[in-house]
Structure formats: structure tokens, C-alpha cells
Amino acid sequence: MKVLIIGSGGREHALALKVKESPLVDELFVAPGNAGTKMIAQNVPLDVMDFDGLEKFCLKEAIDLVIVGPENPLCGGLSDQLRRAGVRVFGVNKECAQFEGSKHFTKEFLIRHDIPTAKYEEFTDYEAAVDYAKDQDYPLVIKADGLALGKGVHIAQNFEEAKDALQQMLVDEIFGESGCKVVIEEFLTGEEMSLICLVSNNEIFPLQTARDYKRAKDFDEGENTGGVGCYSPLQLEDENIQASFDAIVHQISEGFKKDGYEFTGVLFIGFMFEDEKASVLEFNVRFGDPETQLLLPRLESDLVELIQRALDETLTKDDFKWTQDATCGVVMYADGYPGTDFKRMTPINNLPQDTKELWVVHNGTAEENGQLYANGGRVLTVIAKQPTLEEARKLAYQGVEQIESENLVYRNDIGLN
């Protein structure tokens, strides 16, 4: 069969590596891809938002399966357009993409179905938001309602910080339309966990757990990012915690059914758990990044077969097989990220040779005349798989230290907590 993966980041490179393993796949395309996907698939020079171009390509090449990576085309309705054209696609429809496209939409769903989450209020007016923030306990979480590439969340430590964040979002409009509405919610404490699930017509099948590191600097300091490190699995030693997760996943599935959704694709659930209880932080509707990069290498089942079963509504929990090994990934990112004032097209040399124990996923790279260049904020993820997290962490950092680049930095504490 012919498979097309849509996107250009580390998530798509990780998906391509996993899809390439399937004996069902004869040809693999990635649109537009990056220097990493170029090594294992055929890159297609089409923008992820060029819906007509992508549809024409699928029909011309007789693509059997499309896997949509990023959120923007999902929220824009790419899956709907491809399905209307008769193309088989794994990715939520535009209606269900609202669970990522609007924080308020998700909050309403969670509260409507009594699913544990932080208390919140929404605002479009700056003065009203400031008046509300005056009387709240701190820290306080302020979120742009729409898509902001993982950067639309600010944790204000005091009222002045909250006021500044509201000024930037509602007045200065640093996130454009995505920040014209904000959600202000209470700050939840505890340990954060990411859970990625495959969903087959509202039936949710969780993958195994992962821990993502959002802050740019060691010890969770610095600005919020799209994720600069990760490991899997996250050990849940308390059975009560697992029971809490299972109960929430069931509530979400039942909520989809009661509200009449047709959710087929990926559901990413961000959890916070404390005192044996879990609460939902957020939903995304695509494979999380970098979590996907660490989870898929631990999945022993054929991903393409799982996706086919999800689309056919024949998927069962027994279809998922996992290795007991741990994975640890360290993201090397451009000095200046998560801001936009960083150098591009700086050379990268001396990447470690990919093996079954150590490999490099490309997040933002380009290749010209055989030379690899950094071409984004998050550039590379060095991933190791070993019997224990401690061993995986040690090997991953050995790989990181081997890579030569004048402008890449990284956290030193991935996998320590």
C-alpha cells in the first residue's frame, strides 16, 4: 500500500520510521517532510495547508492511507476534504478538531460531563480579565484560546505577570486571532503526564505513558516550549492513580457518544495527578510531540495495522503490544528558542550512527549538498532505548555530546525526575 504522512517535524519523522517497519507498506511519502524523512521516504513539496494540492496528489498517486500529523490542517478540515474525495485518512474531522482549536470548547465539554479539571473563566475583554485576575490565588494559568504552537500558555506568579500576559494576548495580539479570547484557570499542582490515545469512532485506546518537559531550562525553569525532552514509560506505582486515569478516559469516551461526535483519530490528554487523583489539563487531537518520538519505538505492534483497524472500527485493546524497555529523548534546540530570534541554517556535524539502541529524530532540519543544517526552533531529538530509564538516559546524553553544532543547546536533566 501507499502511505502519505502530512507534516515536517519530529513527530512526522518518528511516524515515518514506524510506518516504514510495516510489511503492509510499499511506498511512503511525507509532505513536506524534512532532512530526516528524506532519508527513509519520498518528500513531497506541498504545504500542509495546501488542501487542494494534497487532494490532487493523493488521487494522482492512488494513496491508500493518509496520516495527518500537525494540528493546523486538522482544525482547517483537511480530513473532511480528503474523505469527501474518497481518500482514507487517519485524523479527526473539523468538528472534533475543536478540542484542540479552542481551550474554551474543551473546558465546556469537561465540565458538562463532570470530568475533573481546573476551575476557569473565559474573557475577550482586557479590563474584565484584569479585574478577575486581581482577586485570584497565584500562580494563575492564562491560556490563549486558540492554536499557538504550544506557546500560548503563561503561568503568572503574581498579578503583575498576569496583567502583562493579558496585555500581550488581548491588546497586543501576539497570537493573532488565537489569543483574542483567553482562558484563565486555577494552577494545579502535582505531577504532569501525557497520554496519547488512538480513537475509533469514540472508543478510546490509550497508548502507554510518557513524561514531557516543557520548560526550556534545567529544573523546569525558563520559558514554556513545545517540549524539549521526554521519557517513557512513566511509572505509576499506585493502582488508585491508574484507576483514576481509566475512569476519566471512560468518561471522555461516553461524553463523545452523548454529544454525538464521530471522533476517529488521535486524542492527546494532558493530565495532572496529585493525592491519587487525576485532572485533565488539556486535549490535543494529534500525536503529541516529542511524546510520539519516545512512544512509537516501544510499540511492538504494527502501527499501520492498528490505524487500519481503528478506521474499520475493529480495534481492540489486545491489538497493542509493548516492549518493557524504556526510552529517553533529549531535544537539541536553537539558542533563542522558544523565541523567534535564533539563527537558521547553521551546520550540524557528527551525528551518531542510527542503531536499534540510539538514533536521532529530525525536528527542524534541512539538507543541502550533503550538509545537514539546523532550520527551526527544535532541531534534533537524540533518543535511546535501554532496559532501564537510567541506562537510556546515559546513552542518550552520550549521543548528544557527540553532535557538533555552534548554535544548539539542551537541558541536562531529562529523565531525572
Short mmCIF file of C-alpha atoms in Angstrom, two decimals:
data_model
loop_
_atom_site.label_atom_id
_atom_site.label_comp_id
_atom_site.label_asym_id
_atom_site.label_seq_id
_atom_site.Cartn_x
_atom_site.Cartn_y
_atom_site.Cartn_z
CA MET A 1 0.00 0.00 0.00
CA LYS A 2 0.97 3.66 -0.43
CA VAL A 3 1.02 5.87 2.68
CA LEU A 4 1.28 9.66 2.91
CA ILE A 5 2.27 11.35 6.19
CA ILE A 6 1.50 15.06 6.38
CA GLY A 7 3.87 17.33 8.31
CA SER A 8 7.50 18.35 8.63
CA GLY A 9 8.58 17.89 12.24
CA GLY A 10 9.96 15.29 14.62
CA ARG A 11 6.52 13.75 15.07
CA GLU A 12 6.32 13.06 11.35
CA HIS A 13 9.87 11.66 11.21
CA ALA A 14 9.00 9.33 14.12
CA LEU A 15 5.78 8.28 12.39
CA ALA A 16 7.68 7.63 9.17
CA LEU A 17 10.22 5.45 10.98
CA LYS A 18 7.41 3.37 12.49
CA VAL A 19 5.29 3.19 9.33
CA LYS A 20 8.37 2.13 7.36
CA GLU A 21 8.58 -1.01 9.53
CA SER A 22 5.17 -2.26 8.37
CA PRO A 23 5.19 -5.08 5.80
CA LEU A 24 1.91 -3.61 4.53
CA VAL A 25 3.67 -0.50 3.16
CA ASP A 26 5.27 -0.48 -0.29
CA GLU A 27 5.74 3.27 -0.77
CA LEU A 28 5.98 6.05 1.82
CA PHE A 29 5.60 9.79 1.18
CA VAL A 30 5.91 12.75 3.56
CA ALA A 31 4.58 16.23 2.76
CA PRO A 32 6.61 18.35 3.03
CA GLY A 33 8.96 16.37 5.32
CA ASN A 34 12.46 17.32 6.45
CA ALA A 35 16.05 16.14 6.11
CA GLY A 36 15.34 13.13 8.32
CA THR A 37 12.28 11.90 6.42
CA LYS A 38 14.20 12.40 3.16
CA MET A 39 16.47 9.54 4.20
CA ILE A 40 13.66 6.98 4.53
CA ALA A 41 10.77 8.25 2.39
CA GLN A 42 9.96 10.45 -0.58
CA ASN A 43 9.42 14.06 0.45
CA VAL A 44 6.64 15.88 -1.38
CA PRO A 45 6.98 19.70 -1.69
CA LEU A 46 3.43 20.53 -0.60
CA ASP A 47 2.45 22.78 2.30
CA VAL A 48 0.30 21.17 4.99
CA MET A 49 -2.38 23.82 4.38
CA ASP A 50 -2.49 23.28 0.59
CA PHE A 51 -5.60 21.12 0.81
CA ASP A 52 -6.32 21.10 -2.92
CA GLY A 53 -2.72 20.21 -3.74
CA LEU A 54 -2.71 17.40 -1.20
CA GLU A 55 -6.02 16.05 -2.53
CA LYS A 56 -4.72 16.07 -6.11
CA PHE A 57 -1.53 14.30 -5.06
CA CYS A 58 -3.47 11.59 -3.21
CA LEU A 59 -5.72 10.94 -6.19
CA LYS A 60 -2.86 11.01 -8.72
CA GLU A 61 -0.69 8.62 -6.70
CA ALA A 62 -3.61 6.45 -5.54
CA ILE A 63 -2.64 6.91 -1.89
CA ASP A 64 -4.17 4.18 0.28
CA LEU A 65 -3.77 5.89 3.65
CA VAL A 66 -3.08 9.44 4.84
CA ILE A 67 -1.86 10.12 8.39
CA VAL A 68 -2.21 13.79 9.37
CA GLY A 69 0.47 14.97 11.79
CA PRO A 70 0.02 18.65 12.79
CA GLU A 71 -3.00 20.40 14.27
CA ASN A 72 -3.48 23.28 11.79
CA PRO A 73 -4.66 21.15 8.84
CA LEU A 74 -6.89 19.11 11.15
CA CYS A 75 -8.52 22.26 12.53
CA GLY A 76 -8.84 23.56 8.99
CA GLY A 77 -10.77 20.50 7.84
CA LEU A 78 -8.21 18.60 5.75
CA SER A 79 -9.51 15.22 6.88
CA ASP A 80 -13.03 16.16 5.84
CA GLN A 81 -11.90 17.26 2.36
CA LEU A 82 -9.84 14.14 1.75
CA ARG A 83 -12.66 11.85 2.91
CA ARG A 84 -15.08 13.59 0.55
CA ALA A 85 -12.62 12.82 -2.25
CA GLY A 86 -12.64 9.15 -1.30
CA VAL A 87 -9.21 9.13 0.37
CA ARG A 88 -8.77 7.01 3.51
CA VAL A 89 -7.40 9.29 6.21
CA PHE A 90 -6.50 8.92 9.87
CA GLY A 91 -7.15 12.25 11.55
CA VAL A 92 -10.12 13.83 13.26
CA ASN A 93 -12.78 15.76 11.40
CA LYS A 94 -13.07 19.53 11.71
CA GLU A 95 -15.81 19.33 14.33
CA CYS A 96 -13.71 17.19 16.68
CA ALA A 97 -10.59 19.26 15.97
CA GLN A 98 -12.21 21.99 18.06
CA PHE A 99 -11.00 20.07 21.11
CA GLU A 100 -7.56 21.43 20.25
CA GLY A 101 -8.60 24.54 18.37
CA SER A 102 -10.40 26.06 21.37
CA LYS A 103 -9.49 25.75 25.06
CA HIS A 104 -12.96 27.05 25.95
CA PHE A 105 -14.64 24.38 23.80
CA THR A 106 -12.74 21.66 25.66
CA LYS A 107 -13.42 23.19 29.07
CA GLU A 108 -17.15 23.27 28.36
CA PHE A 109 -17.05 19.60 27.38
CA LEU A 110 -15.13 18.60 30.51
CA ILE A 111 -17.46 20.45 32.85
CA ARG A 112 -20.59 19.27 31.01
CA HIS A 113 -19.56 15.67 31.63
CA ASP A 114 -18.24 16.14 35.19
CA ILE A 115 -14.66 15.33 34.20
CA PRO A 116 -12.12 16.65 36.73
CA THR A 117 -10.36 19.81 35.51
CA ALA A 118 -9.18 23.17 36.81
CA LYS A 119 -11.75 25.90 37.50
CA TYR A 120 -11.75 28.56 34.80
CA GLU A 121 -13.28 31.66 33.25
CA GLU A 122 -13.04 32.96 29.68
CA PHE A 123 -12.56 36.56 28.57
CA THR A 124 -12.36 38.60 25.40
CA ASP A 125 -12.21 41.98 27.17
CA TYR A 126 -8.88 43.05 28.69
CA GLU A 127 -10.30 45.14 31.55
CA ALA A 128 -12.72 42.41 32.61
CA ALA A 129 -9.92 39.84 32.57
CA VAL A 130 -7.68 42.09 34.68
CA ASP A 131 -10.46 42.69 37.22
CA TYR A 132 -10.94 38.93 37.53
CA ALA A 133 -7.20 38.27 37.89
CA LYS A 134 -6.92 40.76 40.79
CA ASP A 135 -8.87 38.52 43.15
CA GLN A 136 -7.34 35.15 42.24
CA ASP A 137 -4.80 33.00 44.04
CA TYR A 138 -1.39 32.65 42.44
CA PRO A 139 0.19 31.06 40.48
CA LEU A 140 -2.52 31.52 37.83
CA VAL A 141 -2.67 29.96 34.37
CA ILE A 142 -3.51 32.15 31.37
CA LYS A 143 -4.08 30.46 28.02
CA ALA A 144 -4.73 31.74 24.53
CA ASP A 145 -7.97 30.06 23.47
CA GLY A 146 -6.77 29.05 20.00
CA LEU A 147 -3.73 27.42 18.43
CA ALA A 148 -0.41 28.94 19.44
CA LEU A 149 2.18 26.26 18.55
CA GLY A 150 2.49 25.17 22.18
CA LYS A 151 3.44 28.68 23.33
CA GLY A 152 0.05 30.11 24.28
CA VAL A 153 0.21 29.21 27.98
CA HIS A 154 1.58 31.57 30.62
CA ILE A 155 1.89 30.70 34.31
CA ALA A 156 1.69 34.00 36.15
CA GLN A 157 3.36 34.05 39.57
CA ASN A 158 1.68 37.30 40.61
CA PHE A 159 -0.90 39.85 39.47
CA GLU A 160 1.61 41.97 37.56
CA GLU A 161 2.69 38.97 35.48
CA ALA A 162 -0.94 38.10 34.82
CA LYS A 163 -1.66 41.66 33.72
CA ASP A 164 1.32 41.62 31.34
CA ALA A 165 0.24 38.30 29.81
CA LEU A 166 -3.31 39.56 29.30
CA GLN A 167 -1.95 42.75 27.73
CA GLN A 168 0.12 40.72 25.26
CA MET A 169 -2.72 38.40 24.30
CA LEU A 170 -5.81 40.62 24.33
CA VAL A 171 -4.34 44.03 23.47
CA ASP A 172 -1.04 43.45 21.66
CA GLU A 173 -2.48 40.33 20.00
CA ILE A 174 0.86 38.49 19.90
CA PHE A 175 -1.00 35.29 18.95
CA GLY A 176 -3.35 37.00 16.49
CA GLU A 177 -6.89 35.63 16.46
CA SER A 178 -5.81 32.66 18.59
CA GLY A 179 -5.35 34.99 21.56
CA CYS A 180 -8.38 37.23 21.10
CA LYS A 181 -10.10 35.04 23.69
CA VAL A 182 -8.28 33.81 26.79
CA VAL A 183 -8.99 31.18 29.39
CA ILE A 184 -7.89 31.94 32.95
CA GLU A 185 -7.75 28.89 35.18
CA GLU A 186 -6.51 27.81 38.56
CA PHE A 187 -3.00 26.40 38.83
CA LEU A 188 -2.98 22.68 39.55
CA THR A 189 -0.07 21.13 41.40
CA GLY A 190 1.26 17.59 41.19
CA GLU A 191 2.97 15.51 38.53
CA GLU A 192 2.14 16.02 34.88
CA MET A 193 1.62 13.12 32.49
CA SER A 194 0.90 12.82 28.78
CA LEU A 195 -1.43 10.11 27.47
CA ILE A 196 -1.78 9.61 23.73
CA CYS A 197 -4.72 7.51 22.56
CA LEU A 198 -5.94 6.06 19.29
CA VAL A 199 -9.67 6.63 18.93
CA SER A 200 -12.02 4.54 16.80
CA ASN A 201 -15.46 6.14 16.45
CA ASN A 202 -15.39 7.47 20.04
CA GLU A 203 -13.83 4.32 21.54
CA ILE A 204 -10.55 5.34 23.21
CA PHE A 205 -7.47 3.08 23.28
CA PRO A 206 -4.67 4.62 25.37
CA LEU A 207 -1.06 4.06 24.41
CA GLN A 208 1.47 3.80 27.20
CA THR A 209 2.54 6.78 29.29
CA ALA A 210 5.22 9.41 28.73
CA ARG A 211 6.60 12.42 30.61
CA ASP A 212 7.24 15.61 28.63
CA TYR A 213 9.47 18.50 29.70
CA LYS A 214 8.00 21.86 28.66
CA ARG A 215 10.35 24.40 30.22
CA ALA A 216 13.42 25.46 28.26
CA LYS A 217 15.93 25.34 31.12
CA ASP A 218 17.07 22.81 33.72
CA PHE A 219 14.91 22.23 36.80
CA ASP A 220 11.80 23.42 34.94
CA GLU A 221 12.97 27.00 34.65
CA GLY A 222 12.82 29.23 31.60
CA GLU A 223 10.04 29.82 29.10
CA ASN A 224 7.34 27.36 28.08
CA THR A 225 8.15 25.42 24.90
CA GLY A 226 6.62 22.79 22.67
CA GLY A 227 8.63 20.19 24.60
CA VAL A 228 12.41 19.79 24.96
CA GLY A 229 12.70 16.26 26.32
CA CYS A 230 10.71 13.19 27.19
CA TYR A 231 10.85 9.66 28.52
CA SER A 232 8.59 6.62 28.50
CA PRO A 233 7.08 4.87 30.35
CA LEU A 234 6.10 6.92 33.36
CA GLN A 235 5.93 4.56 36.31
CA LEU A 236 2.54 4.65 38.05
CA GLU A 237 3.14 2.65 41.19
CA ASP A 238 -0.21 3.44 42.81
CA GLU A 239 -3.14 1.42 41.49
CA ASN A 240 -5.53 4.19 42.59
CA ILE A 241 -3.87 6.61 40.18
CA GLN A 242 -4.27 4.17 37.29
CA ALA A 243 -7.91 3.66 38.26
CA SER A 244 -8.41 7.43 38.21
CA PHE A 245 -6.96 7.67 34.69
CA ASP A 246 -9.10 4.77 33.47
CA ALA A 247 -12.25 6.35 34.89
CA ILE A 248 -11.55 9.68 33.18
CA VAL A 249 -10.82 8.03 29.82
CA HIS A 250 -14.17 6.21 30.10
CA GLN A 251 -15.95 9.49 30.93
CA ILE A 252 -14.41 11.16 27.88
CA SER A 253 -15.48 8.32 25.58
CA GLU A 254 -19.02 8.39 26.95
CA GLY A 255 -19.06 12.18 26.57
CA PHE A 256 -18.15 11.90 22.89
CA LYS A 257 -21.01 9.48 22.37
CA LYS A 258 -23.58 11.54 24.30
CA ASP A 259 -22.68 14.70 22.38
CA GLY A 260 -22.97 12.91 19.05
CA TYR A 261 -19.36 13.27 17.89
CA GLU A 262 -17.69 10.96 15.39
CA PHE A 263 -14.19 11.05 16.82
CA THR A 264 -11.72 8.90 14.90
CA GLY A 265 -8.05 9.77 15.07
CA VAL A 266 -5.72 10.68 17.90
CA LEU A 267 -6.61 12.12 21.29
CA PHE A 268 -3.81 13.53 23.42
CA ILE A 269 -4.80 14.01 27.07
CA GLY A 270 -2.66 16.14 29.35
CA PHE A 271 -3.13 15.05 32.97
CA MET A 272 -2.07 16.39 36.35
CA PHE A 273 -2.23 13.93 39.21
CA GLU A 274 -1.86 14.55 42.93
CA ASP A 275 -3.04 12.67 46.02
CA GLU A 276 -4.10 9.68 43.90
CA LYS A 277 -6.45 11.82 41.79
CA ALA A 278 -6.10 12.91 38.18
CA SER A 279 -7.38 16.06 36.49
CA VAL A 280 -7.39 16.96 32.80
CA LEU A 281 -5.15 19.87 31.78
CA GLU A 282 -5.80 19.88 28.03
CA PHE A 283 -6.78 17.95 24.93
CA ASN A 284 -4.92 17.79 21.64
CA VAL A 285 -6.16 15.93 18.58
CA ARG A 286 -2.87 14.70 17.10
CA PHE A 287 0.16 12.71 18.08
CA GLY A 288 1.99 14.68 20.78
CA ASP A 289 5.50 15.88 20.04
CA PRO A 290 8.01 14.85 21.43
CA GLU A 291 6.00 12.12 23.22
CA THR A 292 5.33 10.26 19.95
CA GLN A 293 9.06 10.07 19.30
CA LEU A 294 9.53 8.12 22.55
CA LEU A 295 6.37 6.01 22.48
CA LEU A 296 6.43 4.54 18.98
CA PRO A 297 9.81 2.81 19.39
CA ARG A 298 8.32 0.96 22.39
CA LEU A 299 5.28 -0.18 20.39
CA GLU A 300 5.82 -3.70 19.08
CA SER A 301 2.52 -3.80 17.17
CA ASP A 302 2.27 -2.71 13.53
CA LEU A 303 1.12 0.95 13.65
CA VAL A 304 -0.38 0.81 10.16
CA GLU A 305 -2.42 -2.25 11.09
CA LEU A 306 -3.65 -0.52 14.27
CA ILE A 307 -4.71 2.53 12.26
CA GLN A 308 -6.50 0.37 9.70
CA ARG A 309 -8.38 -1.38 12.49
CA ALA A 310 -9.30 1.97 14.05
CA LEU A 311 -10.75 3.15 10.74
CA ASP A 312 -12.59 -0.16 10.30
CA GLU A 313 -13.89 0.01 13.93
CA THR A 314 -12.39 -3.42 14.70
CA LEU A 315 -9.61 -2.24 17.04
CA THR A 316 -9.33 -3.92 20.46
CA LYS A 317 -7.01 -3.39 23.41
CA ASP A 318 -5.44 -6.79 22.76
CA ASP A 319 -4.02 -5.46 19.48
CA PHE A 320 -1.45 -3.36 21.37
CA LYS A 321 1.87 -5.00 22.26
CA TRP A 322 4.67 -3.15 24.07
CA THR A 323 8.31 -3.68 24.96
CA GLN A 324 9.32 -3.35 28.60
CA ASP A 325 12.35 -1.25 27.62
CA ALA A 326 12.48 2.46 28.47
CA THR A 327 13.16 5.30 26.04
CA CYS A 328 14.66 8.70 26.83
CA GLY A 329 14.92 11.59 24.38
CA VAL A 330 16.83 14.86 24.65
CA VAL A 331 15.81 17.68 22.32
CA MET A 332 18.60 19.85 20.94
CA TYR A 333 17.15 23.25 20.13
CA ALA A 334 18.35 26.56 18.72
CA ASP A 335 19.77 29.02 21.21
CA GLY A 336 17.00 31.62 21.46
CA TYR A 337 14.07 29.19 21.21
CA PRO A 338 11.16 29.38 22.12
CA GLY A 339 11.51 32.92 20.82
CA THR A 340 11.94 33.51 17.10
CA ASP A 341 15.26 35.36 17.28
CA PHE A 342 17.60 32.46 16.58
CA LYS A 343 19.99 31.55 13.78
CA ARG A 344 18.87 29.31 10.97
CA MET A 345 20.84 27.18 8.52
CA THR A 346 23.74 26.62 10.88
CA PRO A 347 25.73 23.45 10.06
CA ILE A 348 25.34 20.25 12.08
CA ASN A 349 28.02 17.56 12.00
CA ASN A 350 28.99 14.24 13.56
CA LEU A 351 25.55 12.75 14.15
CA PRO A 352 25.78 9.32 15.78
CA GLN A 353 25.06 6.35 13.54
CA ASP A 354 21.48 5.15 14.00
CA THR A 355 21.19 1.79 15.76
CA LYS A 356 18.38 -0.12 17.49
CA GLU A 357 19.55 1.42 20.78
CA LEU A 358 20.37 5.01 19.74
CA TRP A 359 19.03 7.18 16.93
CA VAL A 360 18.29 10.80 16.01
CA VAL A 361 14.89 12.19 15.05
CA HIS A 362 14.87 15.38 12.96
CA ASN A 363 12.52 18.12 14.17
CA GLY A 364 13.69 21.15 12.21
CA THR A 365 16.44 20.36 9.73
CA ALA A 366 17.37 20.95 6.11
CA GLU A 367 19.93 19.31 3.85
CA GLU A 368 21.88 20.89 1.01
CA ASN A 369 24.60 19.17 -0.99
CA GLY A 370 25.04 16.54 1.68
CA GLN A 371 25.39 19.04 4.54
CA LEU A 372 22.85 18.98 7.37
CA TYR A 373 21.61 22.31 8.76
CA ALA A 374 19.54 23.44 11.74
CA ASN A 375 16.39 25.02 10.34
CA GLY A 376 13.96 25.55 13.19
CA GLY A 377 13.49 26.07 16.93
CA ARG A 378 13.55 22.44 17.97
CA VAL A 379 16.13 20.81 15.72
CA LEU A 380 17.04 17.24 16.78
CA THR A 381 15.95 14.67 19.35
CA VAL A 382 18.54 12.14 20.41
CA ILE A 383 16.72 9.00 21.60
CA ALA A 384 17.99 5.90 23.37
CA LYS A 385 16.20 2.67 24.24
CA GLN A 386 17.52 0.51 27.07
CA PRO A 387 16.20 -1.92 29.72
CA THR A 388 16.03 0.90 32.31
CA LEU A 389 15.43 4.64 32.19
CA GLU A 390 18.79 5.29 33.84
CA GLU A 391 20.61 3.38 31.11
CA ALA A 392 18.56 5.04 28.36
CA ARG A 393 19.27 8.48 29.79
CA LYS A 394 23.01 7.82 29.94
CA LEU A 395 23.15 6.60 26.34
CA ALA A 396 21.02 9.48 25.02
CA TYR A 397 23.34 12.08 26.52
CA GLN A 398 26.35 10.27 25.07
CA GLY A 399 24.74 10.76 21.67
CA VAL A 400 24.01 14.42 22.38
CA GLU A 401 27.62 15.11 23.33
CA GLN A 402 28.84 13.62 20.07
CA ILE A 403 26.91 16.08 17.87
CA GLU A 404 28.74 19.20 16.70
CA SER A 405 26.86 22.47 16.17
CA GLU A 406 27.62 26.03 17.24
CA ASN A 407 24.02 27.01 18.00
CA LEU A 408 22.27 24.04 19.62
CA VAL A 409 21.54 23.82 23.36
CA TYR A 410 19.67 21.33 25.54
CA ARG A 411 18.53 20.53 29.06
CA ASN A 412 20.80 18.40 31.22
CA ASP A 413 18.14 16.90 33.49
CA ILE A 414 15.86 14.93 31.17
CA GLY A 415 14.88 11.67 32.84
CA LEU A 416 15.98 12.66 36.32
CA ASN A 417 12.52 13.50 37.65
#
